[in-house]
């Protein structure tokens, strides 16, 4: 019976939205769920998106179904940004489809991993908690390795060992850029080595690229994806436009599969289409169509890239200011300066996380993950003082 179902805890990250909203203090700070905020603490719709939406309303003449693959104009328009302008489909070896956000893409990719008979998914820890939740729901065995060291650098020995023990029956999930939750990314040289190991061990790479453009730049953030795809016969890339186009609630993503022989692509993608049909049938159209209109228009593309540059610059400034604070109470904020994207982890104890909430009205994940975009030049000093207070 339905009433035999057990009570489930609310998703810890999404629960932070409500916790923060319920706090009456005017100077509370929300460093929880990963949305970008301006220096004024707002998450406005991109100007380029507003313009594209206006155009969409004026020109769209039908809302009839498009099929499980969604808007293929959108899917293909993104490809030069992800895979490079020179050969966006790598000679016909890559095809994609639209998905409901990055989560829809991950769900589909991991269901494909399962369906293709892979036994294990190798994942660096900590990772975005939903990675493990999706695997648990699919019944996919997860093998974890340590992603980063305490000093804020990647733990290359751990991934070397994990891949040395892996083989053809394994897939590995990698964060393309702006690692969530640590902000600690592989350097280009490290990606070179990882690409070689993946090819040697014949492990299937699944790359989660949810923050392209928010780390070091659109091209720079694609280095890992391109390097890995150049080295291996098969791979999948899970893409999200929710952050780099600010479309969070519109759920805009894409799944790309690469195979060795273009002749096999239709067969492989037919599985992704069938799985999508059995899950959500067809992706929501609006956000993807707006992205397509931007990417089809040179001026709108330039406007979008400019807006993205401003976001990245602001996050760099926040990171620089935190790094400048250096040793603060019992923690060192210096490594945050060289990390990428929306997130970094501060090694708070669970009690310190609670104290930050109850004593200072500062909300972030229980893992100690902060969304640096929640900090502004107006609240950052309060944050640093609170860190010193609870960890000192
Ligand atoms: C996050 O990690 O905060 C974001 O990816 C939002 C989410 O869905 O969890």
Coordinates of C-alpha atoms in Angstrom, one line a residue, residues 79-80 82-95 222-235 237 256-263 265:
X79 CA 28.1 21.7 -30.0
X80 CA 30.9 24.1 -31.3
X82 CA 31.4 22.1 -26.1
X83 CA 33.4 20.1 -28.7
X84 CA 35.2 22.9 -30.5
X85 CA 34.5 24.9 -33.7
X86 CA 36.8 22.8 -35.9
X87 CA 34.9 19.6 -35.8
X88 CA 31.8 19.9 -33.5
X89 CA 30.6 16.4 -34.2
X90 CA 34.1 14.9 -34.4
X91 CA 33.5 13.7 -37.9
X92 CA 29.9 12.5 -37.3
X93 CA 30.8 10.6 -34.1
X94 CA 28.8 12.7 -31.7
X95 CA 25.0 13.2 -31.6
X222 CA 35.9 22.8 -22.3
X223 CA 39.6 21.6 -22.2
X224 CA 38.9 18.4 -20.2
X225 CA 35.9 17.3 -22.3
X226 CA 37.8 17.8 -25.5
X227 CA 41.0 16.2 -24.3
X228 CA 39.1 13.1 -23.0
X229 CA 37.0 12.8 -26.1
X230 CA 40.0 13.0 -28.3
X231 CA 41.6 10.0 -26.5
X232 CA 38.7 7.5 -26.1
X233 CA 36.4 5.6 -28.5
X234 CA 33.2 6.3 -26.6
X235 CA 31.9 8.8 -24.1
X237 CA 28.6 14.4 -22.0
X256 CA 25.7 14.0 -26.1
X257 CA 27.0 10.5 -26.9
X258 CA 30.2 9.8 -28.9
X259 CA 31.0 6.5 -30.5
X260 CA 33.9 5.2 -32.5
X261 CA 32.0 4.5 -35.8
X262 CA 29.4 7.1 -36.9
X263 CA 27.4 4.1 -38.3
X265 CA 25.3 6.4 -33.5

